[in-house]
């Protein structure tokens, strides 16, 4: 989209973006069950990412549209029935629908209470006919399907921006691009730091080594600014004992432990979706 420069806003509004766009072709009788199943799916996905405060809005027919009112009545009723069947309260956005059909908008609220419009599902009676889409009915006749446009996260770039805002940049271990940084105190531990990183990667963890020639306090401070979930420090003692000194993002020192025990710790964090900020 050739957005004017003044409207560009970080990852939230960009000129080039990627959408997880999908289309469901179904019969008119299947709209209710498909929309209900989709709402359950987006609730699960959002919960996995840490968003549980969701508001639902139904955008109805705009002034400029295609199709007759009877068809729009069916489409809008189908969306309302789907949310009613799920026991979900919703607001109406008059005239905010697409020119070809109404939609449900899923708005997420982040940790600061700000709302972000995210996924959508749109009921489209118009486009399949224009595309010449058909299916064979139970009586061997031919009919035009209904098309449901759906996106769970919408713009992937914008969703990443929402995640960064929601977590204030402190992504939980399962989401963090780099989960662990291994920093050596002197050059004597460089090979051991590389060995630890190799073990972590073999266990499926995303790890990097910081082998810069500098004071360990400086390296820890630099790595902390990157908001990495874990920083491992290896000195002469850790190398001799085959252990690592573990620091979590909050600055808490978990002490020395074996590489195997640390791997289990991170794997548990990932499995339970725990954020290291929750470690007491």
Short mmCIF file of C-alpha atoms in Angstrom, two decimals:
data_model
loop_
_atom_site.label_atom_id
_atom_site.label_comp_id
_atom_site.label_asym_id
_atom_site.label_seq_id
_atom_site.Cartn_x
_atom_site.Cartn_y
_atom_site.Cartn_z
CA UNK A 1 0.00 0.00 0.00
CA UNK A 2 1.40 3.39 -0.94
CA UNK A 3 0.71 4.90 2.47
CA UNK A 4 1.67 8.58 2.90
CA UNK A 5 4.87 8.93 4.92
CA UNK A 6 3.09 10.77 7.71
CA UNK A 7 0.81 7.80 8.42
CA UNK A 8 3.61 5.22 8.68
CA UNK A 9 3.99 4.00 12.25
CA UNK A 10 6.73 1.48 13.07
CA UNK A 11 5.49 -2.05 12.46
CA UNK A 12 1.88 -0.97 13.03
CA UNK A 13 1.42 0.68 9.64
CA UNK A 14 3.83 -0.18 6.86
CA UNK A 15 3.84 -0.09 3.07
CA UNK A 16 4.59 -3.77 2.60
CA UNK A 17 3.11 -6.53 4.76
CA UNK A 18 2.19 -10.20 4.78
CA UNK A 19 -1.23 -11.54 5.73
CA UNK A 20 -2.30 -15.01 6.88
CA UNK A 21 -5.27 -14.74 4.55
CA UNK A 22 -7.43 -17.81 3.95
CA UNK A 23 -10.73 -18.61 2.30
CA UNK A 24 -13.31 -21.19 3.33
CA UNK A 25 -15.82 -22.32 0.71
CA UNK A 26 -18.97 -23.72 2.29
CA UNK A 27 -22.73 -24.04 1.90
CA UNK A 28 -25.11 -21.50 3.36
CA UNK A 29 -26.11 -24.02 6.04
CA UNK A 30 -22.48 -24.39 7.12
CA UNK A 31 -21.82 -20.69 7.81
CA UNK A 32 -22.87 -20.91 11.46
CA UNK A 33 -20.70 -23.94 12.30
CA UNK A 34 -17.70 -22.59 10.35
CA UNK A 35 -17.83 -19.17 12.02
CA UNK A 36 -18.28 -20.74 15.46
CA UNK A 37 -15.31 -23.08 14.91
CA UNK A 38 -13.21 -20.19 13.63
CA UNK A 39 -13.95 -18.07 16.70
CA UNK A 40 -12.77 -20.94 18.93
CA UNK A 41 -9.60 -21.20 16.86
CA UNK A 42 -8.70 -17.51 17.13
CA UNK A 43 -9.39 -17.54 20.87
CA UNK A 44 -6.93 -20.43 21.28
CA UNK A 45 -4.26 -18.77 19.10
CA UNK A 46 -4.55 -15.44 20.91
CA UNK A 47 -4.41 -17.17 24.31
CA UNK A 48 -1.21 -18.99 23.25
CA UNK A 49 0.36 -15.58 22.55
CA UNK A 50 -0.82 -14.19 25.89
CA UNK A 51 -3.89 -12.22 24.73
CA UNK A 52 -7.04 -13.13 26.66
CA UNK A 53 -8.90 -9.80 26.66
CA UNK A 54 -10.76 -9.87 23.34
CA UNK A 55 -13.65 -7.68 22.19
CA UNK A 56 -15.86 -8.63 19.28
CA UNK A 57 -17.41 -6.27 16.75
CA UNK A 58 -19.69 -6.95 13.77
CA UNK A 59 -19.19 -4.54 10.87
CA UNK A 60 -22.39 -4.24 8.84
CA UNK A 61 -23.25 -3.16 5.27
CA UNK A 62 -21.60 0.01 3.95
CA UNK A 63 -23.43 2.54 1.82
CA UNK A 64 -21.51 1.50 -1.28
CA UNK A 65 -21.88 -2.24 -1.71
CA UNK A 66 -22.77 -5.02 -4.11
CA UNK A 67 -25.64 -7.47 -3.63
CA UNK A 68 -29.24 -7.06 -2.52
CA UNK A 69 -30.49 -6.34 1.00
CA UNK A 70 -31.95 -9.83 1.44
CA UNK A 71 -28.50 -11.36 0.91
CA UNK A 72 -26.91 -8.87 3.30
CA UNK A 73 -29.59 -9.68 5.89
CA UNK A 74 -28.62 -13.37 5.69
CA UNK A 75 -24.91 -12.64 5.91
CA UNK A 76 -25.19 -10.31 8.90
CA UNK A 77 -27.57 -12.66 10.72
CA UNK A 78 -25.16 -15.57 10.20
CA UNK A 79 -22.35 -13.68 11.97
CA UNK A 80 -24.59 -12.59 14.83
CA UNK A 81 -25.93 -16.14 15.25
CA UNK A 82 -22.36 -17.50 15.35
CA UNK A 83 -21.35 -15.20 18.22
CA UNK A 84 -24.68 -15.72 20.00
CA UNK A 85 -24.16 -19.50 19.78
CA UNK A 86 -20.78 -19.06 21.47
CA UNK A 87 -22.28 -16.88 24.21
CA UNK A 88 -20.15 -13.92 23.15
CA UNK A 89 -21.19 -10.30 23.59
CA UNK A 90 -20.43 -8.00 20.69
CA UNK A 91 -20.81 -4.45 19.42
CA UNK A 92 -22.18 -3.36 16.05
CA UNK A 93 -20.12 -1.15 13.74
CA UNK A 94 -22.73 0.23 11.29
CA UNK A 95 -21.49 0.67 7.74
CA UNK A 96 -17.97 -0.63 8.48
CA UNK A 97 -18.25 -3.86 6.47
CA UNK A 98 -16.46 -4.58 3.18
CA UNK A 99 -18.30 -3.74 -0.05
CA UNK A 100 -18.96 -7.46 -0.62
CA UNK A 101 -19.96 -8.60 2.87
CA UNK A 102 -20.12 -8.03 6.64
CA UNK A 103 -17.41 -9.18 9.03
CA UNK A 104 -16.54 -10.00 12.62
CA UNK A 105 -13.55 -8.06 13.92
CA UNK A 106 -11.49 -9.43 16.80
CA UNK A 107 -9.92 -6.64 18.86
CA UNK A 108 -7.12 -7.53 21.30
CA UNK A 109 -6.22 -5.53 24.38
CA UNK A 110 -2.57 -5.44 25.37
CA UNK A 111 -0.92 -5.21 28.79
CA UNK A 112 -1.39 -1.42 28.82
CA UNK A 113 -5.09 -1.69 28.02
CA UNK A 114 -4.76 -0.50 24.42
CA UNK A 115 -7.00 -2.09 21.81
CA UNK A 116 -5.68 -3.44 18.49
CA UNK A 117 -7.88 -4.70 15.67
CA UNK A 118 -6.49 -8.06 14.66
CA UNK A 119 -8.25 -11.02 12.99
CA UNK A 120 -11.43 -10.96 10.91
CA UNK A 121 -13.90 -13.28 9.27
CA UNK A 122 -16.09 -12.01 6.44
CA UNK A 123 -19.15 -13.65 4.90
CA UNK A 124 -19.13 -13.20 1.13
CA UNK A 125 -22.13 -14.21 -0.99
CA UNK A 126 -20.96 -12.08 -3.94
CA UNK A 127 -17.47 -13.05 -5.09
CA UNK A 128 -17.97 -16.83 -5.62
CA UNK A 129 -20.70 -16.14 -8.20
CA UNK A 130 -18.52 -13.56 -9.94
CA UNK A 131 -15.68 -16.09 -10.01
CA UNK A 132 -17.95 -18.77 -11.41
CA UNK A 133 -17.35 -21.06 -8.41
CA UNK A 134 -19.64 -24.10 -8.14
CA UNK A 135 -20.02 -27.31 -6.17
CA UNK A 136 -22.08 -30.46 -6.75
CA UNK A 137 -25.06 -30.71 -4.42
CA UNK A 138 -26.44 -33.87 -2.79
CA UNK A 139 -29.05 -34.07 -5.55
CA UNK A 140 -26.30 -33.89 -8.22
CA UNK A 141 -27.19 -30.33 -9.10
CA UNK A 142 -24.84 -27.35 -9.08
CA UNK A 143 -24.85 -24.48 -6.62
CA UNK A 144 -22.69 -21.49 -5.78
CA UNK A 145 -20.82 -21.72 -2.46
CA UNK A 146 -20.44 -19.02 0.15
CA UNK A 147 -16.90 -17.77 0.70
CA UNK A 148 -15.59 -16.89 4.15
CA UNK A 149 -12.52 -14.65 4.13
CA UNK A 150 -10.53 -15.15 7.33
CA UNK A 151 -7.29 -13.93 8.85
CA UNK A 152 -6.21 -14.91 12.36
CA UNK A 153 -3.40 -12.44 13.03
CA UNK A 154 -3.96 -10.20 10.00
CA UNK A 155 -0.73 -8.43 9.12
CA UNK A 156 2.16 -10.51 10.47
CA UNK A 157 4.32 -7.40 10.79
CA UNK A 158 1.63 -5.59 12.78
CA UNK A 159 1.07 -8.63 15.00
CA UNK A 160 4.80 -8.74 15.82
CA UNK A 161 4.53 -5.07 16.76
CA UNK A 162 1.57 -5.89 19.01
CA UNK A 163 3.56 -8.66 20.70
CA UNK A 164 6.52 -6.35 21.32
CA UNK A 165 4.19 -3.75 22.82
CA UNK A 166 2.31 -6.34 24.90
CA UNK A 167 5.50 -7.79 26.39
CA UNK A 168 7.44 -4.48 26.40
CA UNK A 169 10.05 -6.24 24.27
CA UNK A 170 10.49 -9.01 26.87
CA UNK A 171 9.25 -11.91 24.78
CA UNK A 172 8.80 -15.21 26.65
CA UNK A 173 11.39 -17.91 25.94
CA UNK A 174 9.17 -19.81 23.49
CA UNK A 175 8.80 -16.67 21.36
CA UNK A 176 12.18 -14.97 21.76
CA UNK A 177 14.28 -15.12 18.54
CA UNK A 178 17.37 -15.72 20.71
CA UNK A 179 16.61 -17.58 23.93
CA UNK A 180 20.10 -17.81 25.40
CA UNK A 181 23.39 -15.94 25.12
CA UNK A 182 26.57 -17.54 26.42
CA UNK A 183 29.28 -15.08 27.50
CA UNK A 184 32.85 -16.06 28.42
CA UNK A 185 34.83 -14.13 31.04
CA UNK A 186 38.24 -14.53 29.37
CA UNK A 187 39.55 -15.98 26.12
CA UNK A 188 40.45 -19.17 28.01
CA UNK A 189 36.73 -20.07 28.11
CA UNK A 190 35.96 -19.23 24.46
CA UNK A 191 36.07 -22.85 23.31
CA UNK A 192 33.91 -23.95 26.25
CA UNK A 193 31.36 -21.22 25.45
CA UNK A 194 31.19 -22.49 21.87
CA UNK A 195 30.76 -26.04 23.17
CA UNK A 196 27.87 -24.95 25.42
CA UNK A 197 26.17 -23.17 22.51
CA UNK A 198 26.56 -26.32 20.40
CA UNK A 199 24.89 -28.41 23.14
CA UNK A 200 22.02 -25.93 23.45
CA UNK A 201 21.43 -25.90 19.70
CA UNK A 202 21.44 -29.70 19.56
CA UNK A 203 18.69 -29.60 22.19
CA UNK A 204 16.64 -27.33 19.91
CA UNK A 205 17.32 -24.06 21.72
CA UNK A 206 18.13 -20.78 19.97
CA UNK A 207 21.49 -19.78 21.39
CA UNK A 208 24.40 -17.50 20.50
CA UNK A 209 27.89 -17.01 21.92
CA UNK A 210 29.23 -13.59 22.94
CA UNK A 211 32.99 -13.99 22.62
CA UNK A 212 33.85 -10.30 22.47
CA UNK A 213 37.04 -9.23 24.15
CA UNK A 214 35.69 -7.07 26.96
CA UNK A 215 34.77 -7.02 30.62
CA UNK A 216 32.05 -9.50 31.57
CA UNK A 217 30.06 -6.76 33.33
CA UNK A 218 29.97 -4.80 30.09
CA UNK A 219 28.87 -7.84 28.09
CA UNK A 220 26.13 -8.70 30.60
CA UNK A 221 24.83 -5.13 30.46
CA UNK A 222 24.84 -5.15 26.65
CA UNK A 223 23.05 -8.50 26.49
CA UNK A 224 20.51 -7.38 29.10
CA UNK A 225 19.55 -4.43 26.90
CA UNK A 226 18.58 -6.95 24.22
CA UNK A 227 16.05 -8.37 26.73
CA UNK A 228 17.21 -11.95 26.15
CA UNK A 229 15.45 -14.44 28.44
CA UNK A 230 18.69 -16.04 29.67
CA UNK A 231 22.37 -15.09 29.89
CA UNK A 232 24.88 -17.81 30.71
CA UNK A 233 28.28 -16.77 32.07
CA UNK A 234 31.19 -19.18 31.85
CA UNK A 235 34.46 -18.58 33.67
CA UNK A 236 37.34 -20.79 34.77
CA UNK A 237 35.30 -22.41 37.55
CA UNK A 238 32.31 -23.19 35.29
CA UNK A 239 34.62 -24.61 32.63
CA UNK A 240 36.40 -26.84 35.14
CA UNK A 241 33.10 -28.15 36.58
CA UNK A 242 31.28 -28.39 33.26
CA UNK A 243 28.59 -25.95 34.42
CA UNK A 244 27.12 -22.56 33.53
CA UNK A 245 26.18 -19.56 35.72
CA UNK A 246 22.58 -18.66 34.90
CA UNK A 247 21.09 -15.16 34.92
CA UNK A 248 17.48 -14.48 33.98
CA UNK A 249 16.23 -11.34 32.28
CA UNK A 250 15.05 -9.74 35.52
CA UNK A 251 18.66 -9.78 36.74
CA UNK A 252 18.09 -12.65 39.18
CA UNK A 253 21.04 -15.02 39.50
CA UNK A 254 19.99 -18.68 39.51
CA UNK A 255 23.52 -19.83 40.32
CA UNK A 256 25.58 -22.52 38.65
CA UNK A 257 23.99 -25.61 37.12
CA UNK A 258 24.85 -28.26 34.60
CA UNK A 259 24.09 -27.60 30.94
CA UNK A 260 21.66 -30.53 30.98
CA UNK A 261 19.70 -29.05 33.92
CA UNK A 262 19.58 -25.65 32.21
CA UNK A 263 18.24 -27.24 29.02
CA UNK A 264 15.46 -28.87 31.05
CA UNK A 265 14.65 -25.51 32.64
CA UNK A 266 14.23 -23.76 29.29
CA UNK A 267 12.30 -26.66 27.80
CA UNK A 268 9.89 -26.46 30.74
CA UNK A 269 9.50 -22.70 30.17
CA UNK A 270 8.70 -23.34 26.53
CA UNK A 271 6.26 -26.18 27.25
CA UNK A 272 4.34 -24.15 29.84
CA UNK A 273 4.56 -20.83 27.91
CA UNK A 274 6.09 -19.32 31.06
CA UNK A 275 7.87 -16.01 30.91
CA UNK A 276 11.20 -15.86 32.77
CA UNK A 277 9.99 -12.69 34.52
CA UNK A 278 7.71 -15.00 36.54
CA UNK A 279 10.68 -16.88 38.09
CA UNK A 280 10.93 -15.98 41.76
#
